[in-house]
C-alpha cells in the first residue's frame, strides 16, 4: 500500500497539504501526525512510502524525524515543507538526510509538480531553496569536512559551543540571548569569535560545522 505520513500541526495546512499530496500521488493514503511524538509512534508501527515534514512542531523540530527516517528507514524519503527559507535551516535539513525542501508559499500547482519528482528520483526543491544551496556551496574556500570534531571542540569554549548549536538551529541573536540568559552584545562577541576560530562567515556554514561535530543530533 502507498502511504504518506504528513507531519503538520495546523489543521488548515493539514487539509491543504493533504490535497496537494493526493494530487501528486493519487494512489496514496495520507496519515497525519501533528507532533514529533505522534510521528514517531506512527513510524514505529506502520510503513510509509514517503513523509512530508513541517519543521516547527509543538513538541520539537521536524528535523528529528528527518534524522530518524534517514538513519533507520532509508527507503522512506522525507521532504521538508515549511515557511523557513534561511540557509541555516536548509543546510541543517539536507545534512540530516532530507530528500527535498519545499516552501509553503508556492502555489498548489507548483508544489504538486515538485513533489512528483520524488517518483523519478528528482529531489523536490523550491526555486528559492535551490538558489540558497548554490550560494552556500559557491561560498569562499570553506570546507567543513576539513574540520575535525576534536579540533572544533578544542578551539571553542563550552559557551561558544552552546552558541554554535543554537545559531545552527536557526535561532536569531535575541533568542540565543534569552536561551543562555546573556546580553545580545555578548552573543555577538561569541559569534564573532566562533566565526574567526572556524574560518567561517555565515549561519549556513555554522550549521554544517555543528552537524559534522554532532551538535545537532539531539
Coordinates of N, CA and C in Angstrom, one line a residue:
X1 N 0.8 -1.2 0.0 CA 0.0 0.0 0.0 C 0.9 1.2 0.0
X2 N 0.5 2.2 -0.8 CA 1.2 3.5 -0.8 C 0.6 4.4 0.3
X3 N 1.5 4.8 1.2 CA 1.1 5.6 2.3 C 2.0 6.8 2.5
X4 N 1.5 7.9 2.8 CA 2.3 9.1 3.0 C 2.0 9.6 4.4
X5 N 3.1 9.9 5.2 CA 3.0 10.4 6.5 C 3.1 12.0 6.4
X6 N 2.1 12.7 6.8 CA 2.2 14.1 6.8 C 2.3 14.6 8.2
X7 N 3.4 15.3 8.5 CA 3.6 15.8 9.9 C 3.5 17.3 9.9
X8 N 2.3 17.8 10.4 CA 1.9 19.2 10.3 C 0.9 19.4 11.4
X9 N 1.1 20.6 12.2 CA 0.2 20.8 13.3 C -1.0 21.7 13.1
X10 N -1.0 22.5 12.0 CA -2.1 23.4 11.7 C -3.2 22.7 10.9
X11 N -4.4 22.7 11.4 CA -5.5 21.9 10.7 C -5.7 22.4 9.2
X12 N -5.7 23.7 9.0 CA -6.0 24.3 7.7 C -4.8 23.8 6.7
X13 N -3.6 23.9 7.2 CA -2.5 23.5 6.4 C -2.5 22.0 6.2
X14 N -2.9 21.2 7.2 CA -3.1 19.8 7.0 C -4.0 19.5 5.8
X15 N -5.1 20.2 5.8 CA -6.1 19.9 4.7 C -5.5 20.3 3.3
X16 N -4.8 21.5 3.3 CA -4.2 22.0 2.1 C -3.1 21.0 1.6
X17 N -2.2 20.6 2.5 CA -1.1 19.7 2.1 C -1.6 18.3 1.7
X18 N -2.7 17.9 2.4 CA -3.3 16.6 2.0 C -3.8 16.6 0.6
X19 N -4.4 17.7 0.2 CA -4.9 17.9 -1.1 C -3.8 17.8 -2.1
X20 N -2.7 18.5 -1.8 CA -1.5 18.5 -2.7 C -0.9 17.1 -2.8
X21 N -0.8 16.5 -1.7 CA -0.2 15.1 -1.7 C -1.0 14.1 -2.5
X22 N -2.3 14.2 -2.4 CA -3.2 13.3 -3.1 C -3.2 13.6 -4.6
X23 N -2.9 14.8 -5.0 CA -2.8 15.2 -6.4 C -1.4 14.7 -6.9
X24 N -0.4 14.8 -6.1 CA 0.9 14.3 -6.6 C 1.0 12.8 -6.6
X25 N 0.4 12.2 -5.7 CA 0.4 10.7 -5.5 C -1.0 10.2 -5.4
X26 N -1.7 10.0 -6.5 CA -3.2 9.7 -6.5 C -3.5 8.4 -5.7
X27 N -2.6 7.5 -5.7 CA -2.9 6.2 -5.0 C -2.6 6.2 -3.5
X28 N -2.1 7.3 -3.0 CA -1.6 7.2 -1.6 C -2.7 7.4 -0.6
X29 N -2.5 6.9 0.6 CA -3.3 7.1 1.7 C -2.5 8.0 2.7
X30 N -3.1 9.1 3.1 CA -2.4 10.1 3.9 C -2.7 9.9 5.4
X31 N -1.6 9.8 6.2 CA -1.7 9.7 7.6 C -1.2 11.0 8.2
X32 N -1.9 11.6 9.1 CA -1.5 12.9 9.7 C -1.0 12.8 11.1
X33 N 0.2 13.4 11.4 CA 0.7 13.5 12.8 C 0.9 15.0 13.0
X34 N 0.5 15.4 14.2 CA 0.6 16.9 14.5 C 1.8 17.2 15.4
X35 N 2.5 16.1 15.9 CA 3.6 16.4 16.8 C 4.7 15.3 16.5
X36 N 5.9 15.6 17.0 CA 7.0 14.7 16.8 C 6.8 13.4 17.5
X37 N 6.2 13.4 18.7 CA 6.0 12.1 19.4 C 5.0 11.3 18.6
X38 N 3.9 11.9 18.1 CA 2.9 11.2 17.3 C 3.5 10.6 16.1
X39 N 4.4 11.4 15.4 CA 5.0 10.9 14.2 C 5.9 9.7 14.5
X40 N 6.7 9.7 15.6 CA 7.5 8.6 16.0 C 6.6 7.4 16.2
X41 N 5.5 7.5 16.8 CA 4.6 6.4 17.1 C 4.1 5.8 15.8
X42 N 3.7 6.6 14.8 CA 3.2 6.1 13.5 C 4.4 5.4 12.8
X43 N 5.5 5.9 12.8 CA 6.7 5.3 12.1 C 7.0 4.0 12.7
X44 N 6.9 3.8 14.0 CA 7.2 2.6 14.7 C 6.2 1.4 14.3
X45 N 5.0 1.8 13.9 CA 4.0 0.7 13.7 C 3.5 0.6 12.3
X46 N 4.0 1.5 11.4 CA 3.5 1.4 10.0 C 4.6 1.7 9.0
X47 N 4.4 1.2 7.8 CA 5.4 1.6 6.8 C 4.9 2.7 5.9
X48 N 5.7 3.6 5.5 CA 5.3 4.7 4.7 C 6.2 4.8 3.4
X49 N 5.5 5.2 2.3 CA 6.2 5.4 1.1 C 7.1 6.7 1.1
X50 N 6.6 7.7 1.9 CA 7.3 9.0 2.0 C 6.7 9.7 3.2
X51 N 7.5 10.8 3.6 CA 7.0 11.6 4.7 C 7.2 13.1 4.3
X52 N 6.1 13.9 4.5 CA 6.2 15.3 4.3 C 6.2 16.0 5.7
X53 N 7.2 16.8 6.0 CA 7.5 17.2 7.4 C 7.6 18.7 7.5
X54 N 6.8 19.2 8.4 CA 7.0 20.6 8.9 C 8.1 20.6 9.9
X55 N 8.8 21.8 10.0 CA 9.9 21.9 11.0 C 9.5 22.3 12.4
X56 N 8.6 23.3 12.4 CA 8.2 23.9 13.7 C 7.0 23.3 14.3
X57 N 7.2 22.3 15.2 CA 6.1 21.5 15.7 C 6.0 21.8 17.2
X58 N 4.8 21.5 17.8 CA 4.6 21.9 19.2 C 5.5 21.3 20.2
X59 N 6.0 20.0 19.9 CA 6.9 19.4 20.9 C 8.3 19.1 20.4
X60 N 8.7 19.9 19.3 CA 10.1 19.7 18.9 C 10.2 20.1 17.4
X61 N 11.3 19.7 16.8 CA 11.7 20.1 15.5 C 11.5 18.9 14.6
X62 N 10.9 19.2 13.4 CA 10.8 18.1 12.4 C 12.1 17.5 11.9
X63 N 13.2 18.2 12.1 CA 14.5 17.6 11.8 C 14.7 16.3 12.5
X64 N 14.2 16.2 13.7 CA 14.3 14.9 14.4 C 13.7 13.7 13.6
X65 N 12.6 14.0 12.9 CA 12.0 12.9 12.1 C 12.8 12.7 10.9
X66 N 13.3 13.7 10.3 CA 14.2 13.6 9.1 C 15.4 12.7 9.4
X67 N 16.0 12.9 10.6 CA 17.2 12.1 11.0 C 16.8 10.7 11.3
X68 N 15.6 10.5 11.9 CA 15.1 9.2 12.3 C 14.9 8.3 11.0
X69 N 14.3 8.9 10.0 CA 14.0 8.2 8.8 C 15.3 7.9 8.0
X70 N 16.2 8.9 7.9 CA 17.4 8.7 7.2 C 18.3 7.6 7.8
X71 N 18.2 7.5 9.1 CA 19.0 6.6 9.9 C 18.4 5.2 9.9
X72 N 17.1 5.1 10.2 CA 16.5 3.8 10.5 C 15.6 3.3 9.4
X73 N 15.1 4.2 8.5 CA 14.2 3.8 7.4 C 14.6 4.5 6.1
X74 N 15.8 4.1 5.6 CA 16.3 4.8 4.4 C 15.5 4.7 3.2
X75 N 14.6 3.7 3.2 CA 13.7 3.6 2.0 C 12.5 4.5 2.0
X76 N 12.4 5.3 3.1 CA 11.3 6.2 3.2 C 11.8 7.6 3.1
X77 N 11.7 8.2 1.9 CA 12.3 9.6 1.7 C 11.4 10.6 2.4
X78 N 12.1 11.6 2.9 CA 11.4 12.7 3.6 C 11.5 14.0 2.8
X79 N 10.5 14.8 2.9 CA 10.5 16.2 2.2 C 10.1 17.2 3.3
X80 N 10.9 18.2 3.5 CA 10.5 19.2 4.4 C 9.6 20.2 3.7
X81 N 8.5 20.6 4.3 CA 7.6 21.5 3.8 C 7.4 22.6 4.9
X82 N 7.9 23.8 4.6 CA 8.0 24.8 5.7 C 7.9 26.2 5.1
X83 N 7.8 27.2 6.0 CA 7.9 28.6 5.6 C 9.3 29.2 5.8
X84 N 10.2 28.4 6.4 CA 11.5 28.9 6.7 C 12.4 28.7 5.5
X85 N 13.0 29.8 4.9 CA 13.9 29.7 3.8 C 15.3 30.1 4.0
X86 N 15.7 30.2 5.3 CA 17.0 30.7 5.6 C 18.0 29.5 5.4
X87 N 19.2 29.9 5.0 CA 20.2 28.9 4.6 C 20.6 28.0 5.7
X88 N 20.6 28.4 7.0 CA 21.0 27.6 8.1 C 20.0 26.4 8.2
X89 N 18.7 26.7 8.1 CA 17.7 25.6 8.2 C 17.8 24.6 7.0
X90 N 18.0 25.2 5.9 CA 18.1 24.4 4.7 C 19.3 23.4 4.8
X91 N 20.4 24.0 5.1 CA 21.6 23.1 5.3 C 21.4 22.1 6.3
X92 N 20.8 22.5 7.5 CA 20.6 21.5 8.5 C 19.7 20.4 8.1
X93 N 18.6 20.7 7.3 CA 17.7 19.6 6.9 C 18.4 18.7 5.9
X94 N 19.1 19.3 5.0 CA 19.9 18.5 4.0 C 20.9 17.6 4.6
X95 N 21.6 18.2 5.6 CA 22.6 17.4 6.3 C 22.0 16.3 7.1
X96 N 20.8 16.5 7.6 CA 20.1 15.5 8.4 C 19.6 14.3 7.5
X97 N 19.5 14.6 6.2 CA 19.1 13.5 5.3 C 17.8 13.6 4.5
X98 N 17.2 14.8 4.5 CA 16.0 15.0 3.8 C 16.2 14.9 2.3
X99 N 15.2 14.4 1.6 CA 15.3 14.2 0.1 C 14.8 15.5 -0.6
X100 N 14.2 16.4 0.1 CA 13.7 17.6 -0.6 C 13.4 18.7 0.4
X101 N 13.2 19.9 -0.1 CA 12.9 21.0 0.8 C 12.0 22.0 0.0
X102 N 10.7 22.1 0.4 CA 9.8 23.0 -0.4 C 9.2 24.0 0.6
X103 N 8.9 25.1 0.0 CA 8.3 26.2 0.7 C 6.8 26.3 0.6
X104 N 6.1 26.6 1.7 CA 4.6 26.6 1.6 C 4.1 27.8 0.9
X105 N 4.9 28.8 0.6 CA 4.4 30.0 -0.1 C 4.3 29.7 -1.6
X106 N 4.7 28.5 -2.1 CA 4.5 28.2 -3.5 C 3.0 27.9 -3.8
X107 N 2.6 28.0 -5.1 CA 1.3 27.7 -5.4 C 1.0 26.2 -5.3
X108 N -0.2 25.8 -5.2 CA -0.6 24.4 -5.1 C -0.1 23.6 -6.3
X109 N -0.3 24.2 -7.5 CA 0.2 23.6 -8.7 C 1.7 23.3 -8.7
X110 N 2.4 24.3 -8.3 CA 3.9 24.2 -8.3 C 4.4 23.1 -7.3
X111 N 3.7 23.0 -6.1 CA 4.1 22.0 -5.1 C 3.8 20.6 -5.6
X112 N 2.6 20.5 -6.3 CA 2.3 19.2 -6.8 C 3.4 18.7 -7.8
X113 N 3.8 19.7 -8.6 CA 4.8 19.3 -9.7 C 6.1 18.9 -9.0
X114 N 6.6 19.7 -8.0 CA 7.9 19.3 -7.5 C 7.9 18.1 -6.7
X115 N 6.7 17.8 -6.0 CA 6.6 16.6 -5.2 C 6.6 15.4 -6.1
X116 N 6.0 15.5 -7.3 CA 6.0 14.3 -8.2 C 7.4 13.9 -8.6
X117 N 8.4 14.8 -8.5 CA 9.7 14.5 -8.8 C 10.3 13.3 -8.0
X118 N 9.8 13.1 -6.8 CA 10.2 12.0 -6.0 C 10.1 10.7 -6.7
X119 N 9.0 10.5 -7.5 CA 8.8 9.3 -8.2 C 9.8 9.0 -9.2
X120 N 10.6 10.0 -9.6 CA 11.6 9.9 -10.7 C 13.0 10.1 -10.2
X121 N 13.1 10.1 -8.9 CA 14.4 10.3 -8.3 C 14.9 11.7 -8.3
X122 N 14.0 12.7 -8.5 CA 14.4 14.1 -8.6 C 14.1 14.7 -7.2
X123 N 15.1 15.4 -6.6 CA 14.8 16.0 -5.3 C 13.9 17.2 -5.4
X124 N 12.8 17.2 -4.6 CA 11.8 18.3 -4.6 C 12.5 19.5 -3.9
X125 N 12.7 20.5 -4.7 CA 13.3 21.8 -4.2 C 12.6 23.0 -4.7
X126 N 12.2 23.9 -3.9 CA 11.6 25.1 -4.3 C 12.7 25.9 -5.0
X127 N 12.4 26.8 -6.0 CA 13.5 27.6 -6.6 C 14.3 28.4 -5.7
X128 N 13.7 29.0 -4.7 CA 14.4 29.8 -3.7 C 15.4 28.9 -2.9
X129 N 15.0 27.7 -2.6 CA 15.9 26.8 -1.8 C 17.1 26.4 -2.7
X130 N 16.8 26.1 -3.9 CA 17.9 25.7 -4.9 C 18.9 26.8 -5.0
X131 N 18.5 28.1 -5.0 CA 19.4 29.2 -5.1 C 20.2 29.3 -3.9
X132 N 19.6 29.1 -2.7 CA 20.3 29.2 -1.4 C 21.4 28.1 -1.4
X133 N 21.1 26.9 -1.9 CA 22.0 25.8 -1.8 C 23.3 26.1 -2.7
X134 N 23.0 26.6 -3.9 CA 24.1 27.0 -4.8 C 24.9 28.1 -4.1
X135 N 24.3 29.0 -3.5 CA 25.0 30.1 -2.8 C 26.0 29.6 -1.7
X136 N 25.5 28.6 -1.0 CA 26.3 28.1 0.1 C 27.5 27.4 -0.4
X137 N 27.3 26.6 -1.5 CA 28.5 25.8 -2.0 C 29.3 26.6 -2.9
X138 N 28.9 27.8 -3.3 CA 29.8 28.7 -4.1 C 30.6 29.6 -3.2
X139 N 30.3 29.6 -1.9 CA 31.0 30.5 -0.9 C 32.5 30.2 -0.9
X140 N 33.2 31.2 -0.4 CA 34.7 31.1 -0.5 C 35.2 29.8 0.1
X141 N 36.3 29.5 0.0 CA 37.0 28.2 0.2 C 36.7 27.5 1.5
X142 N 35.4 27.5 1.9 CA 35.1 26.9 3.1 C 34.9 25.4 2.9
X143 N 35.5 24.5 3.7 CA 35.4 23.1 3.5 C 35.2 22.5 4.9
X144 N 33.9 22.3 5.4 CA 33.7 21.8 6.7 C 34.2 20.4 6.9
X145 N 34.4 19.7 5.9 CA 34.9 18.3 6.0 C 36.3 18.4 6.6
X146 N 37.0 19.5 6.4 CA 38.4 19.6 6.9 C 38.5 19.9 8.4
X147 N 37.3 20.2 9.0 CA 37.3 20.5 10.4 C 37.0 19.2 11.2
X148 N 38.0 18.7 11.9 CA 37.8 17.5 12.7 C 37.0 17.9 14.0
X149 N 36.2 16.9 14.5 CA 35.4 17.2 15.7 C 36.3 17.7 16.9
X150 N 37.4 17.0 17.1 CA 38.3 17.3 18.3 C 38.9 18.7 18.1
X151 N 39.2 19.1 16.8 CA 39.7 20.4 16.6 C 38.8 21.5 16.9
X152 N 37.5 21.3 16.5 CA 36.5 22.3 16.8 C 36.2 22.4 18.3
X153 N 36.1 21.3 19.0 CA 35.8 21.3 20.4 C 36.9 21.8 21.2
X154 N 38.2 21.6 20.7 CA 39.3 22.1 21.4 C 39.4 23.7 21.3
X155 N 39.1 24.1 20.1 CA 39.2 25.5 19.7 C 38.2 26.4 20.4
X156 N 37.0 25.9 20.5 CA 35.9 26.7 21.0 C 35.7 26.4 22.5
X157 N 35.3 27.5 23.3 CA 35.0 27.3 24.7 C 33.6 26.6 24.8
X158 N 33.3 26.1 26.0 CA 32.0 25.5 26.2 C 30.8 26.4 25.9
X159 N 31.0 27.7 26.2 CA 29.9 28.7 25.9 C 29.8 28.9 24.4
X160 N 30.9 29.0 23.7 CA 30.9 29.1 22.3 C 30.2 27.9 21.6
X161 N 30.5 26.7 22.1 CA 29.8 25.5 21.6 C 28.3 25.6 21.8
X162 N 27.9 26.1 22.9 CA 26.4 26.3 23.2 C 25.8 27.3 22.2
X163 N 26.5 28.4 21.9 CA 26.1 29.4 21.0 C 26.0 28.8 19.6
X164 N 27.1 28.1 19.2 CA 27.1 27.5 17.9 C 25.9 26.6 17.6
X165 N 25.6 25.8 18.6 CA 24.5 24.8 18.5 C 23.2 25.6 18.3
X166 N 23.0 26.7 19.0 CA 21.7 27.4 19.0 C 21.6 28.1 17.6
X167 N 22.6 28.8 17.2 CA 22.5 29.6 15.9 C 22.4 28.6 14.8
X168 N 23.0 27.4 14.9 CA 23.0 26.4 13.8 C 21.6 25.9 13.6
X169 N 20.8 26.0 14.7 CA 19.4 25.6 14.6 C 18.5 26.7 14.1
X170 N 19.0 27.8 13.7 CA 18.3 28.9 13.1 C 17.8 30.0 14.0
X171 N 18.2 30.0 15.2 CA 17.8 31.0 16.2 C 18.4 32.3 15.9
X172 N 17.7 33.4 16.1 CA 18.2 34.7 16.0 C 19.0 35.2 17.2
X173 N 19.7 36.3 17.1 CA 20.5 36.7 18.3 C 19.7 36.9 19.6
X174 N 18.5 37.5 19.4 CA 17.7 37.7 20.6 C 17.3 36.4 21.3
X175 N 17.0 35.4 20.5 CA 16.6 34.0 21.0 C 17.8 33.4 21.7
X176 N 19.0 33.5 21.2 CA 20.2 33.0 21.8 C 20.4 33.6 23.2
X177 N 20.3 35.0 23.2 CA 20.5 35.7 24.4 C 19.5 35.3 25.5
X178 N 18.2 35.1 25.1 CA 17.2 34.7 26.1 C 17.5 33.3 26.5
X179 N 17.9 32.4 25.6 CA 18.1 31.0 26.0 C 19.3 30.8 27.0
X180 N 20.3 31.6 26.8 CA 21.5 31.5 27.6 C 21.6 32.5 28.7
X181 N 20.6 33.4 28.7 CA 20.5 34.5 29.8 C 21.7 35.3 29.8
X182 N 22.1 35.8 28.6 CA 23.2 36.7 28.4 C 22.7 37.8 27.5
X183 N 23.5 38.9 27.4 CA 23.1 40.0 26.6 C 23.3 39.7 25.1
X184 N 22.6 40.5 24.2 CA 22.8 40.3 22.8 C 24.2 40.7 22.4
X185 N 24.7 41.7 23.1 CA 26.1 42.1 22.8 C 27.1 41.0 23.1
X186 N 26.9 40.2 24.1 CA 27.7 39.1 24.5 C 27.5 38.0 23.4
X187 N 26.3 37.8 22.9 CA 26.1 36.8 21.9 C 26.9 37.2 20.6
X188 N 26.8 38.5 20.3 CA 27.6 39.0 19.1 C 29.1 38.7 19.2
X189 N 29.6 38.9 20.4 CA 31.0 38.7 20.7 C 31.3 37.2 20.5
X190 N 30.5 36.3 21.0 CA 30.7 34.9 20.9 C 30.6 34.5 19.4
X191 N 29.6 35.0 18.7 CA 29.5 34.6 17.3 C 30.7 35.1 16.5
X192 N 31.2 36.3 16.7 CA 32.4 36.8 16.1 C 33.6 35.9 16.3
X193 N 33.7 35.5 17.6 CA 34.9 34.6 18.0 C 34.7 33.2 17.3
X194 N 33.5 32.7 17.3 CA 33.3 31.4 16.6 C 33.7 31.4 15.2
X195 N 33.2 32.5 14.5 CA 33.4 32.6 13.1 C 34.9 32.7 12.8
X196 N 35.6 33.5 13.6 CA 37.0 33.7 13.4 C 37.8 32.4 13.6
X197 N 37.5 31.7 14.7 CA 38.2 30.5 15.0 C 38.0 29.4 14.0
X198 N 36.8 29.3 13.4 CA 36.4 28.3 12.5 C 36.7 28.7 11.0
X199 N 36.9 30.0 10.8 CA 37.2 30.4 9.5 C 35.9 30.4 8.6
X200 N 34.8 30.7 9.2 CA 33.5 30.7 8.5 C 32.9 32.1 8.5
X201 N 31.8 32.3 7.8 CA 31.3 33.7 7.7 C 29.7 33.7 7.6
X202 N 29.1 32.5 7.8 CA 27.6 32.5 7.7 C 27.0 31.5 8.6
X203 N 25.7 31.6 8.8 CA 24.9 30.6 9.6 C 24.9 29.3 8.9
X204 N 24.9 29.3 7.6 CA 24.8 28.0 6.8 C 26.1 27.2 7.1
X205 N 27.2 27.9 7.1 CA 28.5 27.2 7.4 C 28.5 26.8 8.8
X206 N 28.0 27.6 9.7 CA 27.9 27.2 11.1 C 27.1 26.0 11.3
X207 N 26.0 25.9 10.6 CA 25.1 24.7 10.6 C 25.9 23.4 10.1
X208 N 26.6 23.6 9.1 CA 27.4 22.5 8.5 C 28.4 22.0 9.6
X209 N 29.1 22.9 10.2 CA 30.1 22.5 11.3 C 29.4 21.8 12.4
X210 N 28.3 22.4 12.9 CA 27.6 21.9 14.0 C 27.1 20.5 13.8
X211 N 26.6 20.3 12.5 CA 26.1 18.9 12.2 C 27.3 17.9 12.1
X212 N 28.4 18.4 11.6 CA 29.6 17.5 11.4 C 30.1 17.0 12.8
X213 N 30.1 17.9 13.8 CA 30.6 17.5 15.1 C 29.6 17.0 16.0
X214 N 28.4 16.8 15.5 CA 27.3 16.1 16.4 C 26.5 17.0 17.2
X215 N 26.6 18.3 17.1 CA 25.8 19.2 18.0 C 24.3 19.1 17.7
X216 N 23.9 18.7 16.5 CA 22.5 18.7 16.0 C 21.9 17.3 16.0
X217 N 22.5 16.4 16.6 CA 22.0 15.0 16.6 C 21.0 14.8 17.7
X218 N 20.8 15.7 18.6 CA 19.9 15.5 19.8 C 18.7 16.4 19.6

